[in-house]
Coordinates of C-alpha atoms in Angstrom, one line a residue:
Q1 CA 0.0 0.0 0.0
V2 CA 0.9 3.7 -0.4
Q3 CA 0.7 6.1 2.5
L4 CA 0.5 9.9 2.4
V5 CA 1.1 12.1 5.4
E6 CA 0.3 15.8 5.3
S7 CA 1.6 18.5 7.7
G8 CA 1.6 22.3 8.0
G9 CA -2.0 23.1 8.5
G10 CA -3.2 25.5 11.2
L11 CA -4.9 28.7 12.1
V12 CA -3.8 31.9 10.3
Q13 CA -5.2 35.4 9.9
A14 CA -6.4 36.7 6.5
G15 CA -3.4 37.9 4.5
G16 CA -1.1 35.4 6.1
S17 CA 0.8 32.4 4.7
L18 CA 1.1 28.7 5.4
R19 CA 3.2 25.9 3.8
L20 CA 1.8 22.4 3.5
S21 CA 3.9 19.3 3.0
C22 CA 3.0 15.8 2.0
S23 CA 5.3 12.8 2.0
A24 CA 4.5 9.5 0.3
S25 CA 5.8 6.1 1.4
G26 CA 5.2 2.5 0.7
S27 CA 5.3 0.4 -2.5
I28 CA 5.7 3.2 -5.0
F29 CA 7.0 2.2 -8.5
R30 CA 6.2 5.4 -10.4
I31 CA 4.4 8.6 -9.8
D32 CA 2.6 10.5 -12.5
T33 CA 0.9 13.4 -10.6
M34 CA 0.7 14.7 -7.1
G35 CA -1.6 17.4 -5.9
W36 CA -3.7 19.1 -3.3
Y37 CA -7.5 19.1 -3.0
R38 CA -9.7 20.8 -0.4
Q39 CA -13.2 20.4 1.1
A40 CA -14.9 23.2 3.0
P41 CA -17.9 22.6 5.3
G42 CA -21.0 22.0 3.3
K43 CA -19.2 22.0 0.0
Q44 CA -17.8 19.4 -2.4
R45 CA -14.1 18.5 -2.7
E46 CA -12.3 20.6 -5.3
V47 CA -8.9 20.5 -6.9
V48 CA -6.5 23.2 -5.7
A49 CA -3.3 22.5 -7.5
T50 CA -1.5 19.6 -9.3
I51 CA 2.1 18.9 -10.5
N52 CA 3.0 16.1 -12.9
N53 CA 6.2 14.1 -13.3
V54 CA 7.8 16.6 -15.6
G55 CA 7.0 19.6 -13.4
S56 CA 3.9 21.0 -15.2
T57 CA 1.5 22.7 -12.8
R58 CA -2.2 23.5 -12.8
Y59 CA -4.1 25.7 -10.4
A60 CA -7.7 26.4 -9.6
D61 CA -8.8 29.9 -10.7
S62 CA -9.5 30.9 -7.1
V63 CA -5.9 30.4 -6.0
K64 CA -3.9 31.5 -9.1
G65 CA -1.3 34.1 -8.1
R66 CA -1.5 33.2 -4.4
F67 CA -0.6 29.5 -4.2
T68 CA 2.5 27.6 -5.5
I69 CA 2.8 23.9 -5.8
S70 CA 6.2 22.2 -6.0
R71 CA 7.7 18.7 -5.5
N72 CA 10.9 16.9 -4.6
N73 CA 10.8 13.7 -6.7
A74 CA 13.7 12.1 -4.8
K75 CA 11.8 12.3 -1.5
N76 CA 8.3 11.7 -3.0
T77 CA 7.2 14.9 -1.4
V78 CA 4.9 17.7 -2.6
Y79 CA 4.5 21.2 -1.1
L80 CA 1.9 23.9 -1.3
Q81 CA 3.0 27.4 -0.5
M82 CA -0.2 29.5 0.3
N83 CA 0.1 33.2 0.4
S84 CA -2.4 36.0 0.8
L85 CA -4.8 33.6 2.5
K86 CA -8.5 34.5 2.6
P87 CA -11.3 33.2 4.8
E88 CA -12.7 31.4 1.8
D89 CA -9.6 29.2 1.8
T90 CA -10.7 27.6 5.1
A91 CA -11.0 23.8 4.4
V92 CA -9.5 20.4 5.0
Y93 CA -6.7 20.1 2.5
Y94 CA -6.0 16.6 1.2
C95 CA -2.8 15.3 -0.5
N96 CA -3.3 13.2 -3.6
L97 CA -0.9 10.9 -5.5
N98 CA -1.6 9.2 -8.8
G99 CA 0.9 6.4 -9.5
Q100 CA 1.7 2.7 -9.9
T101 CA 2.9 0.1 -7.4
G102 CA 4.4 -2.0 -10.2
I103 CA 4.9 -1.6 -14.0
L104 CA 1.9 -3.9 -14.7
R105 CA -0.3 -2.4 -12.0
P106 CA -3.0 0.1 -12.8
W107 CA -2.6 3.8 -12.3
T108 CA -4.3 4.5 -8.9
D109 CA -5.2 7.5 -6.8
Y110 CA -4.1 7.6 -3.2
W111 CA -5.2 10.0 -0.5
G112 CA -3.9 11.4 2.7
K113 CA -6.1 11.9 5.8
G114 CA -6.1 15.7 5.4
T115 CA -4.9 18.7 7.3
L116 CA -7.1 21.5 8.5
V117 CA -6.5 25.1 7.4
T118 CA -8.5 27.8 9.1
V119 CA -8.2 31.5 8.0
S120 CA -9.8 34.1 10.3
S121 CA -11.0 37.5 9.1

């Protein structure tokens, strides 16, 4: 199995910054994409940012210009630098990995347990 562990969440005032980290471990053969998703109370889970195996990034329109995703392939770790935080960013943030556990295994999505980010006004 593949395990993902997030860290870096917490309480911050509007306009502040946080940096989230996610480290993957287990039977990982190859990673295609890692990313961050979030779910606010009463809302559906949405994609925040993704980065693929060649470094291409994508961002939700709501976070463009404020958030930056990066990864360390050697450590199977992905980061999310969040600046100019708004109360609307309050949510549980989940780490995602799309990869294989073997060359003949299917590409599969794996999820962390989530880390809570709370932005006060």
